PDB file of C-alpha atoms in Angstrom:
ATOM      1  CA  UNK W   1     109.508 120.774 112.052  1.00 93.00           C
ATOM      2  CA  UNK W   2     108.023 119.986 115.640  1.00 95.00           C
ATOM      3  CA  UNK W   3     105.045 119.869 117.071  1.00 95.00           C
ATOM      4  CA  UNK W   4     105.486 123.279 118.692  1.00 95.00           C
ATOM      5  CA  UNK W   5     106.007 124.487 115.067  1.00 96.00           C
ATOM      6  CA  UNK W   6     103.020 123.215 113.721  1.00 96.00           C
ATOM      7  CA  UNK W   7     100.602 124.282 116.510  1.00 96.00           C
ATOM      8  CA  UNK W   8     102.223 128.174 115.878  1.00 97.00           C
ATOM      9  CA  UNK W   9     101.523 128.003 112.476  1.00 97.00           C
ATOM     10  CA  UNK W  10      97.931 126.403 112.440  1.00 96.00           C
ATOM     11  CA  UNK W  11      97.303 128.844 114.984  1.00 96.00           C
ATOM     12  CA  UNK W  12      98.461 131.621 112.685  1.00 96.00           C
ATOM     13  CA  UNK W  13      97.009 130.468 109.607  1.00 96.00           C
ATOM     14  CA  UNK W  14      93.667 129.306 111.291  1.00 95.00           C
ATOM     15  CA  UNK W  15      93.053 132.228 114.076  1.00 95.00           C
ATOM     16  CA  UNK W  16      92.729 129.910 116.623  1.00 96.00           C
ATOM     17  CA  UNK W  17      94.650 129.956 120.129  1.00 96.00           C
ATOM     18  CA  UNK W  18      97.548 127.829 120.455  1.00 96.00           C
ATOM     19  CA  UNK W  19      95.824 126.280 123.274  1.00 96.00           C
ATOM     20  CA  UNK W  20      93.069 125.257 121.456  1.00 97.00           C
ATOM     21  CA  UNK W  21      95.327 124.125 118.298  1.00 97.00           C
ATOM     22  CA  UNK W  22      97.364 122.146 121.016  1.00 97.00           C
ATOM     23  CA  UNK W  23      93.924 120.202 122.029  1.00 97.00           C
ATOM     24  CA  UNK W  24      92.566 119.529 118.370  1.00 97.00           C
ATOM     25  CA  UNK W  25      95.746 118.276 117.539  1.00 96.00           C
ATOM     26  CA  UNK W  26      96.706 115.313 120.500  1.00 97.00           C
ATOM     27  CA  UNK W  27      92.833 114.650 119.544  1.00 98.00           C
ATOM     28  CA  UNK W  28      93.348 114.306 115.682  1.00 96.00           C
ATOM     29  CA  UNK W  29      96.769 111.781 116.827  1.00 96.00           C
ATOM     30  CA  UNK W  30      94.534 109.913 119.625  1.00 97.00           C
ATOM     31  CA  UNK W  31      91.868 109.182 116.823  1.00 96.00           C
ATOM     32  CA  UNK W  32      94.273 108.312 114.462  1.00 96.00           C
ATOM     33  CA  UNK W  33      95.952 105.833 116.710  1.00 96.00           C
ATOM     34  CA  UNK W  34      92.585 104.315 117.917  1.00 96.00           C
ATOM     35  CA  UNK W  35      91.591 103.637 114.414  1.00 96.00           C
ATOM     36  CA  UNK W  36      94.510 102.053 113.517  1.00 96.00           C
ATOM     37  CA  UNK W  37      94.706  99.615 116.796  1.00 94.00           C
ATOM     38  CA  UNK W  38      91.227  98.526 115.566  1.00 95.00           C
ATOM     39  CA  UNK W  39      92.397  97.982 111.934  1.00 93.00           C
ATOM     40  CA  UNK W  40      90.577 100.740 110.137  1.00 96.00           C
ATOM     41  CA  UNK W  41      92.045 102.855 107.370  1.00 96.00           C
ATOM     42  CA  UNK W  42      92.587 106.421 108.036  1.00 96.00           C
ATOM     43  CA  UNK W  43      92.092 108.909 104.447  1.00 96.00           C
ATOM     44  CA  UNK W  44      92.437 112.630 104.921  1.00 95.00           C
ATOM     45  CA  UNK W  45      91.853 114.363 102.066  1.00 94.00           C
ATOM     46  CA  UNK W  46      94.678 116.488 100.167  1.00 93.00           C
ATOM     47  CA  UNK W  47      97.378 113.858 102.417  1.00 95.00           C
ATOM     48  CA  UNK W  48      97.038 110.741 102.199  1.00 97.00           C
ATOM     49  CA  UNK W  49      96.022 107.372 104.194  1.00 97.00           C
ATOM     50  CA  UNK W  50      97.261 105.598 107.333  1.00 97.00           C
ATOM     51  CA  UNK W  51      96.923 101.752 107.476  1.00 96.00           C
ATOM     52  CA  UNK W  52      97.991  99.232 110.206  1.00 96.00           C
ATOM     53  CA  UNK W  53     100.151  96.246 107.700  1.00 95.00           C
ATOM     54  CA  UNK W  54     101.038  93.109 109.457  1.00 94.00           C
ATOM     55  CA  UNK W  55     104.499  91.964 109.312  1.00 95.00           C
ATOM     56  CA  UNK W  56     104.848  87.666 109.074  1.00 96.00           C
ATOM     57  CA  UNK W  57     107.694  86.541 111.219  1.00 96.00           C
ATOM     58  CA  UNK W  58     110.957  86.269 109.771  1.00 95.00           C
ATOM     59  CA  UNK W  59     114.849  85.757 110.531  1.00 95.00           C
ATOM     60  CA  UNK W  60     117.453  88.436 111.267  1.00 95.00           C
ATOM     61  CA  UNK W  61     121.075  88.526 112.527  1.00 95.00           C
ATOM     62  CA  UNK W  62     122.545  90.191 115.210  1.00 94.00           C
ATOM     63  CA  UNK W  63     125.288  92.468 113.981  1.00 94.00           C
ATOM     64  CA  UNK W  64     127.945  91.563 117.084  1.00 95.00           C
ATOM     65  CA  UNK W  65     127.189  87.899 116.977  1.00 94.00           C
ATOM     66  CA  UNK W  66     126.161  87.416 113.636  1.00 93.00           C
ATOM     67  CA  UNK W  67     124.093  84.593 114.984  1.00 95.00           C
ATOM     68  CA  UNK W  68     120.683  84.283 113.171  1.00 96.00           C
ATOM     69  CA  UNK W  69     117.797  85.141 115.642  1.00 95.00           C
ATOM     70  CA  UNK W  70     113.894  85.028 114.902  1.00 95.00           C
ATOM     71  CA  UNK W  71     111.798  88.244 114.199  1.00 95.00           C
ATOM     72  CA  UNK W  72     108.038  88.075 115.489  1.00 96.00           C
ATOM     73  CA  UNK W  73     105.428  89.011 113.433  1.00 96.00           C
ATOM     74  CA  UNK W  74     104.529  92.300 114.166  1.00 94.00           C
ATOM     75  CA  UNK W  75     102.584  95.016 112.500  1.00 94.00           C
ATOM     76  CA  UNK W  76     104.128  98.630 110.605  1.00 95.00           C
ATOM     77  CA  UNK W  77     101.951 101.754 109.947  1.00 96.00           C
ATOM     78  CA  UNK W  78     101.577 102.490 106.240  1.00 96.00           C
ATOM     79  CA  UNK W  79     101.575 105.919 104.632  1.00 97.00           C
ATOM     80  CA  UNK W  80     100.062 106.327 101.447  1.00 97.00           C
ATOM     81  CA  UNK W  81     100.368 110.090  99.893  1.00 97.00           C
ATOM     82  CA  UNK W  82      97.807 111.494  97.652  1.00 96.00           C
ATOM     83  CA  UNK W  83      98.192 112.309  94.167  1.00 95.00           C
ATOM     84  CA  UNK W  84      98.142 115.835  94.902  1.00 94.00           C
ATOM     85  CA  UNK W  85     100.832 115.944  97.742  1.00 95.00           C
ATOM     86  CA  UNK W  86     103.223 113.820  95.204  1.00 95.00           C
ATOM     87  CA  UNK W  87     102.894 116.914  92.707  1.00 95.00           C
ATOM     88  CA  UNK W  88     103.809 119.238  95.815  1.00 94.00           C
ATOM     89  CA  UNK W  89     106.519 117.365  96.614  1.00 92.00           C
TER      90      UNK W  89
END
């Protein structure tokens, strides 16, 4: 499912213009990724909760060369689902 998707249905299920749907949803993303650029955990009720992990450094290898290269530390969003979505699921 897209994004286009999910605005039609929200918009059907909540009565709401796609327009506006469209505008409460890049918010709902830009607050999401603000919060998790400043290290805060993100729990919505009913779905789960976003976290910001850091990564340590660590060694790969490139496939063509296999020569072994470094991997800088980094950091990986975590999803966590809820209890309840697990049992819809």
């Amino acid at each position: 499912m897209k994004k286009p998707d999910v605005i039609k249905q929200v918009a059907d299920i909540s009565g709401l213009t796609k327009g506006n749907v469209n505008i409460a949803i890049k918010a709902l993303v830009k607050v999401i990724q603000t919060s998790l650029k400043n290290g805060e955990v993100i729990s919505l009720s009913g779905l789960g909760s976003f976290r910001a992990k850091s990564r340590r450094e660590r060694l790969g290898r490139n496939p063509k060369t296999r020569e072994v290269i470094p991997i800088p530390p980094g950091k990986k969003v975590s999803f966590k689902p809820t209890t309840t979505l697990r049992k819809i699921i």
